[in-house]
């Protein structure tokens, strides 16, 4: 019996051991199967991507932006290398090393570096995350010597924009900035990534599609420590197209120097073609402040400046054209037969209209005045009388023929069209009809009438061109990186005013005598040996009753704008220009001498004392 019991116990123990062993085996296999299932199905893609990234890495190669040159091929905007520090979050194994070393080199706090690395950790693990750009050569050298073997750390070289002439043409060339989320959403035609620099204003913005180029890719092989050991595939980036402008940087810089410490604008055109020779808006700013990115302090300073240096006054500055507009009123009067060349009016220094007194700039009056004398000496009363006879609507029609009230069409976005008021506009805007007082003020370029400097230059170009209105243009040609001509501009005539040639000749003769006659208001633009046609203007910013005789007693922002328009069309090189000096005083006294300097420079004539 005892032997049976012992045999039973032995058999029972063996079975128990077998059961325990089996349970352990089953449990072990269950764990292994579970782990394999997790690795294959749940984390398979992660480890596959990680495994691949341990031997290859795809680096984006930013395309060099196309250059911008003047009409003589001088570089106005070009590319320079810019270094940045980035990480691959999925490869970074020593973040504490980065936090310990990089901040002292980059001049930031360890806390700031830690925050940036946390942001990187929350981004896609195998896409490069930029920590800091605009690194100096010294910073690059120190980072490479201290972090060169740190896995997941990359120092990139990307091109950035450099503007050799700094402030010159800042409003024409425009600025670059980091692409916004809204711009990323809208970018259907081009491929952009967060952090890319895109054109924000000027030519840089309006011709972004030509300048950008096409990105490339570099697929590199790396070892377990993240070090590059070879290149498996490479697609080179394609440089953007180069743009040649119609402007001459030497003339542009000279005009800008003439305008030192002034606010205003100068626009110079070739009247026969519409080619822009110079386009100046003052005050200006250094384009290199924006490249590769503008600091918060500089941005705040530019935006808070009361003279608004970021505004392109040449195409967006709105001014009453003042007496420069009188040639428009004169052409309307001649064309409608309201006056003839010999028609005269008496100027006693003022005119009473609807119980309102309108004064001439010459307080004692000009006496009996013909059209020629009225233009040469800029008699206001003559044009008050003519404006009353014409009415605002007929003046408005001829203003439109000269190009006022519509954008010129120059290749810069956000150009303002100005304003040419008529009966319909007045009724729509104020719910009242045009009155005689509106016709009077409009006749001398005041009242509701508003124009831009480029419109005023285009007006003079039309007179010089015997009534043909040409479209101003800035782009001469666009050439691809391989030398193919993608675009070449041709002169475009917007319309022919069909003015009577005899009437144009009358205007031209009077505009010549504005400069050459000793009683002409533009005498200070006289240049011996050069036939200059011109018209002065003084645009009021305060009402007549508030006007003070001595300009230095008037606050700056209430002083009149000085205006001057001119052309030379009897030489192989032709030019039409407008000069506006904000709150500068009289056009003949202030703006005319500036125009004289510009014309002497353009025609290489030594300046002589007057």
XYZ file of N, CA and C in Angstrom, residues 346-351 360 362-367 381:
42
model
N -9.502 139.354 -66.700
C -8.844 140.314 -65.805
C -8.618 139.672 -64.440
N -7.391 139.768 -63.974
C -7.046 139.227 -62.648
C -6.738 140.385 -61.714
N -7.616 140.564 -60.712
C -7.397 141.608 -59.706
C -6.872 141.011 -58.401
N -6.488 139.749 -58.448
C -5.945 139.102 -57.253
C -6.934 138.206 -56.543
N -8.218 138.272 -56.949
C -9.225 137.399 -56.335
C -10.472 137.377 -57.197
N -11.341 136.377 -56.934
C -12.598 136.260 -57.656
C -13.672 135.800 -56.680
N -5.901 134.647 -55.912
C -4.767 134.283 -56.748
C -3.523 134.300 -55.868
N -0.853 135.668 -56.507
C -0.294 137.024 -56.575
C -1.354 137.996 -56.064
N -1.136 138.504 -54.878
C -2.183 139.255 -54.185
C -2.643 140.504 -54.950
N -1.732 141.186 -55.635
C -2.136 142.402 -56.354
C -2.674 142.092 -57.751
N -2.656 140.827 -58.144
C -3.230 140.408 -59.407
C -2.264 140.493 -60.571
N -2.666 139.875 -61.706
C -1.845 139.849 -62.912
C -2.349 140.795 -63.993
N -3.475 141.490 -63.754
C -4.044 142.349 -64.781
C -4.725 141.542 -65.863
N -6.695 133.229 -61.146
C -7.996 133.806 -61.494
C -8.388 133.452 -62.928
